[in-house]
Amino acid sequence: MTDILDTRPDTTAVTRSPLDDARSQLADAIKVLGYDQGMYDLLAAPRRELTVSIPLRRDDGRVEIITGHRVQHNYSRGPAKGGLRYSPHVDLDEVRALAMWMSWKCACVNIPYGGGKGGVVVDPKKLTLREVEGLTRRFTTEIIPLIGHDCDTPAPDVNTNAQTMAWIMDTYSMHHGYTIHGVVTGKPIAVGGSLGRNEATARGAVFTLQQWSKASGQPLDGARVSIQGYGNAGSIAATLLNDEGASIVAVSDSTGGIHNPSGLDPAKVSAWKREHGTVVGFPGADGVSNQEILELDCEVLVPAALENQITSANAPNVRAKVVAEAANGPTTPEADEILYDRGVFLIPDILCNAGGVTVSYFEWVQDMQSFFWTEDRINDSLKGIMDRAFADVLGMSERHEVDMRTAAYMMAVARVAEATTLRGLYP
Ligand code: NAD
């Protein structure tokens, strides 16, 4: 039998793709857990994928053919679940990697989903709203053989939103002749969306920080927090952490950052951003760059913007005691090692930002039962899932003396592998 290491992609290659990274992480977890090559091969390949050509009639009458993908990485634990992104940079290998990461995220927090992802190779900012709607509806029609409330439920991702989900739900429902809310999550509340979904990612991240605080004995009350990215995840995390008594000393967006060692008021910063389109220029704060914000004197660092922000170049300068990855993939594998060696506690993305998919799961449950919960019930249930997941991953990390990311992957891969083994191979 070939050793799993022999099938590992070269992680030092300059051209390494997200799929190389995803397979390399899987290989590491498979080895530590003691599974064989067959399990690696089974989990390294997506179970299903569909590539479609979407004919889009532009407003000027031209017809353009646009490529779209839907990938289901694994559905051993339940229906495939994962976002749909619109971007000119979408490619099939990236969608495969993102689908695999969704399998691990859902398994890490132990919700009964597999992993899926979709992508359309398009820049929606270059289309009119009517064209985006037409594209969305035709893409939905093309992938109807794969999606459904009981087999694969998309959700918003880069450049898609609640409106996109409403169009998908409507198109899917029109094809079936009746309303089927549960085919997508992240919908507007008026058409089967869930209370608490908008805040869920940030709220889940804050629950994991509370658990870190409990485990480490470091109080959140009075902790200084630096947040890179002031969008959905970052701005709501700022508000919730401020409510916990933490002091938000710096925040940033794509245009730059602001820093005030005495603390910023998130409500006032959000109002400023609404008015000026940026946090930059907020009165009483100094300017700070998006790189400097990662190295500020603080206890809590929340990357909530983009991937590959904490690298081998700046990880030695991170001064925070804990890094809470609200963003997906903000820390490179090399930086992971540096942070671990320096004793910086890292709450990995597949745990830290899993609040979003968890409340998507609640939305789907509510849709299936046509019975909608109160926001308190949603937030309490989210807390239960996040607290248990944090304890599971921390326990795995302590038992195997590995960092939290490796532990999260081990936890997730073990759960998917167990389901796969118990179900057996058909036929
Ligand atoms: P968003 O678009 O609402 O906000 C992104 C923020 O990052 C914006 O403030 C933007 O200005 C800022 N930004 C962009 N480029 C930047 C740069 N170079 N430097 C600093 N800031 C920059 O997106 P979001 O939904 O908050 O997502 C943020 C991250 O969280 C992403 O990695 C996303 O994948 C992850 N995430 C979000 C959710 C969710 O439910 N929203 C769930 C899971 C993971």
XYZ file of C-alpha atoms and ligand atoms in Angstrom:
471
model
C 0.000 0.000 0.000
C 1.273 3.513 -0.765
C 2.009 5.582 2.297
C -0.395 8.474 2.748
C 2.562 10.829 2.817
C 3.428 9.771 -0.734
C 0.087 11.054 -1.978
C 0.419 14.380 -0.184
C 0.713 17.362 -2.459
C 3.931 19.383 -2.302
C 2.919 22.093 0.138
C 6.007 24.164 -0.682
C 5.100 24.477 -4.366
C 4.541 28.065 -5.432
C 1.515 27.046 -7.431
C -0.159 25.252 -4.535
C -3.932 25.479 -4.708
C -6.507 25.562 -1.901
C -7.253 21.936 -2.811
C -3.587 21.002 -2.210
C -3.830 22.652 1.212
C -7.135 20.934 2.016
C -5.786 17.498 1.033
C -2.600 18.069 2.969
C -4.596 18.934 6.133
C -6.702 15.813 5.581
C -3.596 13.633 5.174
C -2.179 14.982 8.454
C -5.404 14.238 10.353
C -5.754 10.764 8.772
C -2.205 9.870 9.808
C -2.550 11.018 13.438
C -5.897 9.238 13.733
C -4.417 6.033 12.311
C -6.798 5.572 9.360
C -5.528 3.912 6.188
C -4.882 5.032 2.645
C -8.364 3.921 1.560
C -10.017 6.334 4.007
C -7.764 9.149 2.800
C -8.633 8.423 -0.849
C -12.344 8.290 -0.023
C -12.304 11.645 1.792
C -9.857 13.422 -0.528
C -12.243 13.225 -3.510
C -15.656 14.908 -3.748
C -18.566 12.468 -3.930
C -20.347 14.473 -6.638
C -19.730 17.527 -8.756
C -21.640 19.213 -11.521
C -20.322 21.864 -13.909
C -22.915 23.751 -15.911
C -22.989 26.334 -18.701
C -25.404 29.129 -17.917
C -26.743 31.060 -20.898
C -27.333 34.620 -19.723
C -29.195 37.154 -21.838
C -27.621 40.540 -21.141
C -29.763 43.668 -21.075
C -28.394 44.686 -24.504
C -29.683 41.414 -26.028
C -26.348 39.543 -26.229
C -26.170 35.997 -24.860
C -23.166 35.128 -22.683
C -22.276 31.642 -21.488
C -21.154 31.596 -17.865
C -19.670 28.587 -16.054
C -20.993 27.421 -12.687
C -20.103 24.549 -10.345
C -21.754 22.720 -7.460
C -19.629 20.239 -5.529
C -20.735 17.837 -2.800
C -17.669 16.714 -0.898
C -19.343 14.317 1.500
C -22.828 13.467 2.741
C -22.138 10.574 5.110
C -23.435 12.608 8.089
C -26.355 14.308 6.329
C -27.208 16.575 3.389
C -24.383 18.569 1.797
C -24.275 22.137 3.104
C -22.299 25.108 1.881
C -22.289 28.535 0.325
C -22.565 29.756 -3.236
C -20.092 32.403 -4.406
C -20.043 34.628 -7.466
C -16.536 35.680 -8.425
C -14.337 35.860 -11.522
C -11.710 33.912 -9.514
C -13.908 30.837 -8.938
C -12.359 27.617 -10.215
C -13.346 24.004 -9.733
C -10.398 23.086 -7.491
C -11.191 26.008 -5.196
C -14.852 24.928 -4.992
C -13.706 21.355 -4.204
C -11.513 22.635 -1.371
C -14.245 24.872 0.024
C -16.697 21.948 -0.086
C -14.233 19.772 1.862
C -13.746 22.497 4.482
C -17.531 22.657 4.918
C -17.580 18.900 5.689
C -15.011 19.505 8.441
C -16.756 22.627 9.782
C -20.138 20.883 10.097
C -18.526 17.810 11.656
C -16.394 19.927 14.010
C -19.469 21.478 15.625
C -21.352 18.180 15.201
C -24.323 19.325 13.147
C -25.845 16.666 10.864
C -24.563 17.928 7.530
C -21.952 17.013 4.989
C -20.036 19.595 2.991
C -20.832 21.284 -0.304
C -20.004 24.476 -2.143
C -21.002 26.271 -5.313
C -19.357 28.874 -7.466
C -20.176 30.846 -10.580
C -17.336 32.388 -12.597
C -18.687 35.909 -12.859
C -18.164 39.400 -11.494
C -21.718 40.343 -10.444
C -20.668 43.983 -10.024
C -20.455 44.121 -13.838
C -24.064 42.913 -14.222
C -27.348 44.690 -13.637
C -29.663 43.438 -10.887
C -31.956 41.902 -13.500
C -29.006 40.091 -15.066
C -27.874 38.749 -11.656
C -31.422 37.526 -11.023
C -31.553 35.838 -14.466
C -28.156 34.228 -13.878
C -29.202 32.986 -10.434
C -32.490 31.534 -11.647
C -30.910 29.713 -14.623
C -28.013 28.414 -12.493
C -30.569 27.089 -9.986
C -32.455 25.316 -12.770
C -29.227 23.737 -14.064
C -28.228 22.357 -10.636
C -31.721 21.144 -9.645
C -30.532 17.522 -10.034
C -28.165 18.096 -7.086
C -29.849 20.495 -4.667
C -32.839 20.020 -2.372
C -33.821 20.376 1.286
C -32.940 16.745 1.890
C -29.738 16.482 -0.166
C -27.878 19.789 -0.601
C -28.763 23.251 0.673
C -26.764 26.277 -0.561
C -26.304 29.499 1.449
C -24.811 32.954 0.812
C -21.059 33.371 0.366
C -18.840 35.904 -1.433
C -21.015 38.276 -3.523
C -24.285 36.465 -2.834
C -26.796 37.435 -0.167
C -30.280 36.899 1.251
C -31.877 38.160 -1.987
C -29.910 35.604 -4.025
C -31.206 32.871 -1.693
C -34.799 34.130 -2.108
C -34.439 33.831 -5.915
C -33.029 30.299 -5.626
C -35.819 29.249 -3.254
C -38.435 30.742 -5.576
C -37.000 29.121 -8.727
C -36.712 25.729 -7.039
C -40.259 26.065 -5.677
C -41.683 27.092 -9.075
C -40.197 23.923 -10.585
C -41.923 21.805 -7.960
C -45.201 23.692 -7.947
C -45.217 24.582 -4.241
C -43.080 26.520 -1.762
C -40.028 24.663 -0.465
C -38.290 26.951 2.021
C -35.589 24.522 3.146
C -33.686 24.299 -0.156
C -31.440 27.223 0.860
C -30.560 29.024 4.095
C -29.596 32.618 4.753
C -32.948 33.740 3.313
C -34.764 36.940 4.263
C -36.922 36.451 7.387
C -40.100 37.070 5.323
C -39.507 33.954 3.222
C -38.411 31.388 5.787
C -35.182 32.915 7.092
C -34.175 32.669 10.736
C -33.901 35.247 13.457
C -30.311 35.535 14.663
C -28.742 34.365 11.368
C -27.246 37.777 10.601
C -25.408 37.910 13.947
C -24.674 34.176 14.156
C -21.072 34.087 12.929
C -19.934 36.846 15.273
C -22.010 35.520 18.174
C -20.544 32.037 17.724
C -17.016 33.489 17.657
C -17.721 35.380 20.887
C -19.017 32.169 22.532
C -15.696 30.484 21.653
C -13.801 33.445 23.145
C -15.834 33.124 26.341
C -14.826 29.466 26.527
C -11.168 30.397 25.932
C -11.504 32.925 28.748
C -12.921 30.252 31.061
C -10.246 27.700 30.136
C -7.314 30.135 30.356
C -8.484 32.242 33.285
C -7.956 35.396 31.187
C -10.975 37.698 31.571
C -12.767 39.108 28.530
C -13.950 41.954 30.722
C -11.310 44.656 30.194
C -9.474 42.709 27.455
C -8.187 44.840 24.586
C -9.436 43.659 21.177
C -8.115 44.373 17.680
C -10.367 43.432 14.738
C -9.288 43.262 11.091
C -12.397 43.611 8.895
C -15.480 45.609 9.862
C -18.171 43.832 7.842
C -20.827 41.408 9.038
C -18.553 39.257 11.203
C -16.136 41.960 12.418
C -18.564 44.760 13.262
C -21.023 42.510 15.101
C -18.146 40.825 16.997
C -17.033 44.327 18.045
C -20.478 45.126 19.430
C -20.871 41.806 21.246
C -17.355 41.916 22.752
C -17.917 45.514 23.838
C -21.092 44.273 25.582
C -18.892 41.715 27.401
C -16.800 44.554 28.819
C -13.906 44.191 26.359
C -12.294 47.326 24.946
C -12.216 47.500 21.129
C -8.915 49.294 20.563
C -8.676 48.949 16.764
C -10.788 48.024 13.747
C -10.225 48.166 9.991
C -11.828 47.699 6.619
C -10.480 47.458 3.083
C -9.534 51.146 3.074
C -7.517 51.113 6.325
C -7.873 51.034 10.082
C -8.355 53.138 13.218
C -6.718 52.770 16.627
C -7.537 54.218 20.023
C -5.824 52.546 23.009
C -8.600 53.899 25.274
C -11.273 52.050 23.286
C -13.661 52.725 20.396
C -17.465 52.747 20.664
C -18.641 50.167 18.041
C -22.066 51.824 17.685
C -20.436 55.159 16.827
C -17.871 53.520 14.495
C -20.691 51.690 12.662
C -22.652 54.936 12.315
C -19.508 56.638 10.947
C -18.964 53.793 8.472
C -22.597 53.961 7.322
C -22.218 57.687 6.692
C -18.708 57.716 5.166
C -18.414 54.225 3.701
C -15.263 53.537 5.743
C -14.058 53.425 9.344
C -11.106 55.643 8.356
C -11.279 59.208 9.669
C -13.286 58.265 12.785
C -12.817 61.173 15.212
C -10.418 60.689 18.110
C -8.630 57.684 16.613
C -5.239 57.322 14.935
C -4.854 55.724 11.533
C -3.431 52.204 11.410
C -2.709 49.939 8.447
C -4.302 46.543 7.886
C -0.955 44.898 8.627
C -0.238 46.985 11.750
C -3.630 46.087 13.179
C -2.486 42.456 13.472
C 0.548 43.418 15.565
C -1.010 45.874 18.032
C -0.672 45.569 21.792
C -3.881 43.703 22.738
C -5.122 40.507 24.338
C -7.579 39.413 21.616
C -6.994 39.515 17.855
C -9.960 38.836 15.562
C -9.102 38.466 11.863
C -12.505 38.988 10.209
C -11.631 39.928 6.636
C -9.581 37.803 4.267
C -7.471 34.671 4.060
C -3.646 34.593 4.426
C -3.311 37.656 6.676
C -1.199 36.153 9.478
C 1.896 34.731 7.797
C 5.418 33.661 8.730
C 6.409 37.318 8.199
C 4.158 38.828 10.878
C 3.300 35.897 13.193
C 6.443 36.572 15.306
C 5.051 40.093 15.951
C 1.509 39.110 16.997
C 1.148 40.314 20.582
C -2.353 39.005 21.315
C -2.857 36.103 23.731
C -5.620 34.630 21.573
C -6.441 34.742 17.853
C -10.110 34.094 17.064
C -10.464 33.277 13.364
C -13.806 34.809 12.400
C -12.549 34.859 8.792
C -11.935 31.706 6.787
C -8.260 30.830 6.388
C -6.668 34.032 7.786
C -3.583 32.175 9.118
C -1.091 30.293 6.952
C 0.202 26.857 8.083
C 3.671 28.374 8.678
C 2.173 31.095 10.892
C 0.177 28.446 12.774
C 3.412 26.801 13.889
C 4.979 30.097 14.927
C 1.924 31.124 16.976
C 1.765 27.693 18.640
C 5.473 27.759 19.544
C 5.039 31.262 20.985
C 2.102 30.138 23.141
C -0.532 32.191 21.317
C -3.858 30.351 21.615
C -5.634 30.015 18.252
C -9.352 29.302 17.816
C -9.416 27.829 14.289
C -11.879 28.986 11.646
C -13.781 25.698 11.343
C -14.667 26.107 15.025
C -14.596 29.879 15.560
C -16.827 30.961 12.659
C -19.103 27.898 12.626
C -21.897 29.900 14.287
C -23.047 30.953 10.803
C -23.600 27.450 9.493
C -25.036 26.385 12.852
C -27.823 28.960 12.665
C -28.265 28.009 8.994
C -28.911 24.515 10.366
C -31.498 26.000 12.763
C -33.092 27.840 9.811
C -33.365 24.563 7.890
C -34.854 22.777 10.925
C -37.417 25.587 11.339
C -38.244 25.495 7.602
C -38.721 21.719 7.654
C -41.086 21.979 10.636
C -42.733 25.250 9.534
C -42.296 26.282 13.153
C -40.176 29.335 13.864
C -38.186 29.857 17.044
C -37.652 32.961 19.148
C -34.297 34.700 18.922
C -33.547 33.707 22.532
C -34.054 30.037 21.703
C -31.767 30.371 18.684
C -29.002 32.099 20.640
C -29.259 29.617 23.539
C -29.121 26.648 21.156
C -26.143 28.221 19.354
C -24.343 28.645 22.663
C -24.949 24.992 23.535
C -23.426 23.815 20.243
C -20.447 26.214 20.275
C -19.579 25.523 23.929
C -19.675 21.769 23.408
C -17.603 22.017 20.204
C -14.978 24.171 21.939
C -14.731 21.642 24.785
C -14.470 18.721 22.312
C -11.659 20.391 20.347
C -9.797 21.566 23.456
C -10.023 18.036 24.897
C -8.659 16.544 21.650
C -5.848 19.111 21.621
C -4.861 18.271 25.214
C -5.108 14.492 24.788
C -2.954 14.437 21.658
C -0.765 17.439 22.545
C -1.532 19.137 19.247
C -2.571 22.707 18.409
C -6.251 23.639 18.253
C -6.401 23.598 14.439
C -4.975 20.078 14.195
C -7.358 19.025 16.982
C -10.347 20.540 15.168
C -9.442 18.701 11.964
C -8.894 15.459 13.865
C -12.276 15.819 15.580
C -14.006 16.543 12.273
C -12.268 13.902 10.179
C -12.836 11.272 12.888
C -16.583 12.014 12.897
C -16.875 11.812 9.096
C -14.698 8.681 8.978
C -16.803 7.034 11.693
C -20.037 7.719 9.801
C -18.438 6.437 6.593
C -17.245 3.244 8.296
C -20.567 2.583 10.040
C -22.532 3.039 6.837
C -20.138 0.806 4.906
C -19.619 0.766 1.173
C -22.624 0.308 -1.092
C -23.101 -2.141 -2.736
P -18.162 41.304 4.736
O -18.032 41.486 3.272
O -19.411 41.705 5.432
O -16.957 42.079 5.488
C -15.629 41.953 5.100
C -14.860 43.112 5.733
O -13.473 42.960 5.441
C -15.266 44.482 5.184
O -15.256 45.408 6.239
C -14.147 44.804 4.205
O -13.962 46.191 4.028
C -12.988 44.192 4.942
N -11.833 43.971 4.088
C -11.801 43.620 2.781
N -10.527 43.588 2.362
C -9.774 43.898 3.428
C -8.392 44.022 3.625
N -7.510 43.852 2.631
N -7.949 44.324 4.861
C -8.829 44.523 5.874
N -10.136 44.451 5.740
C -10.601 44.129 4.530
O -17.808 39.776 4.990
P -18.146 38.894 6.259
O -19.386 38.146 5.992
O -17.993 39.680 7.499
O -16.953 37.818 6.151
C -15.665 38.111 6.659
C -14.910 36.814 6.810
O -15.660 35.946 7.657
C -14.704 36.041 5.508
O -13.469 35.337 5.584
C -15.842 35.051 5.518
O -15.546 33.893 4.726
C -15.884 34.723 6.991
N -17.162 34.122 7.389
C -18.316 34.867 7.356
C -19.498 34.247 7.712
C -20.800 35.010 7.734
O -21.815 34.413 8.111
N -20.811 36.284 7.397
C -19.514 32.892 8.107
C -18.331 32.191 8.155
C -17.144 32.819 7.791
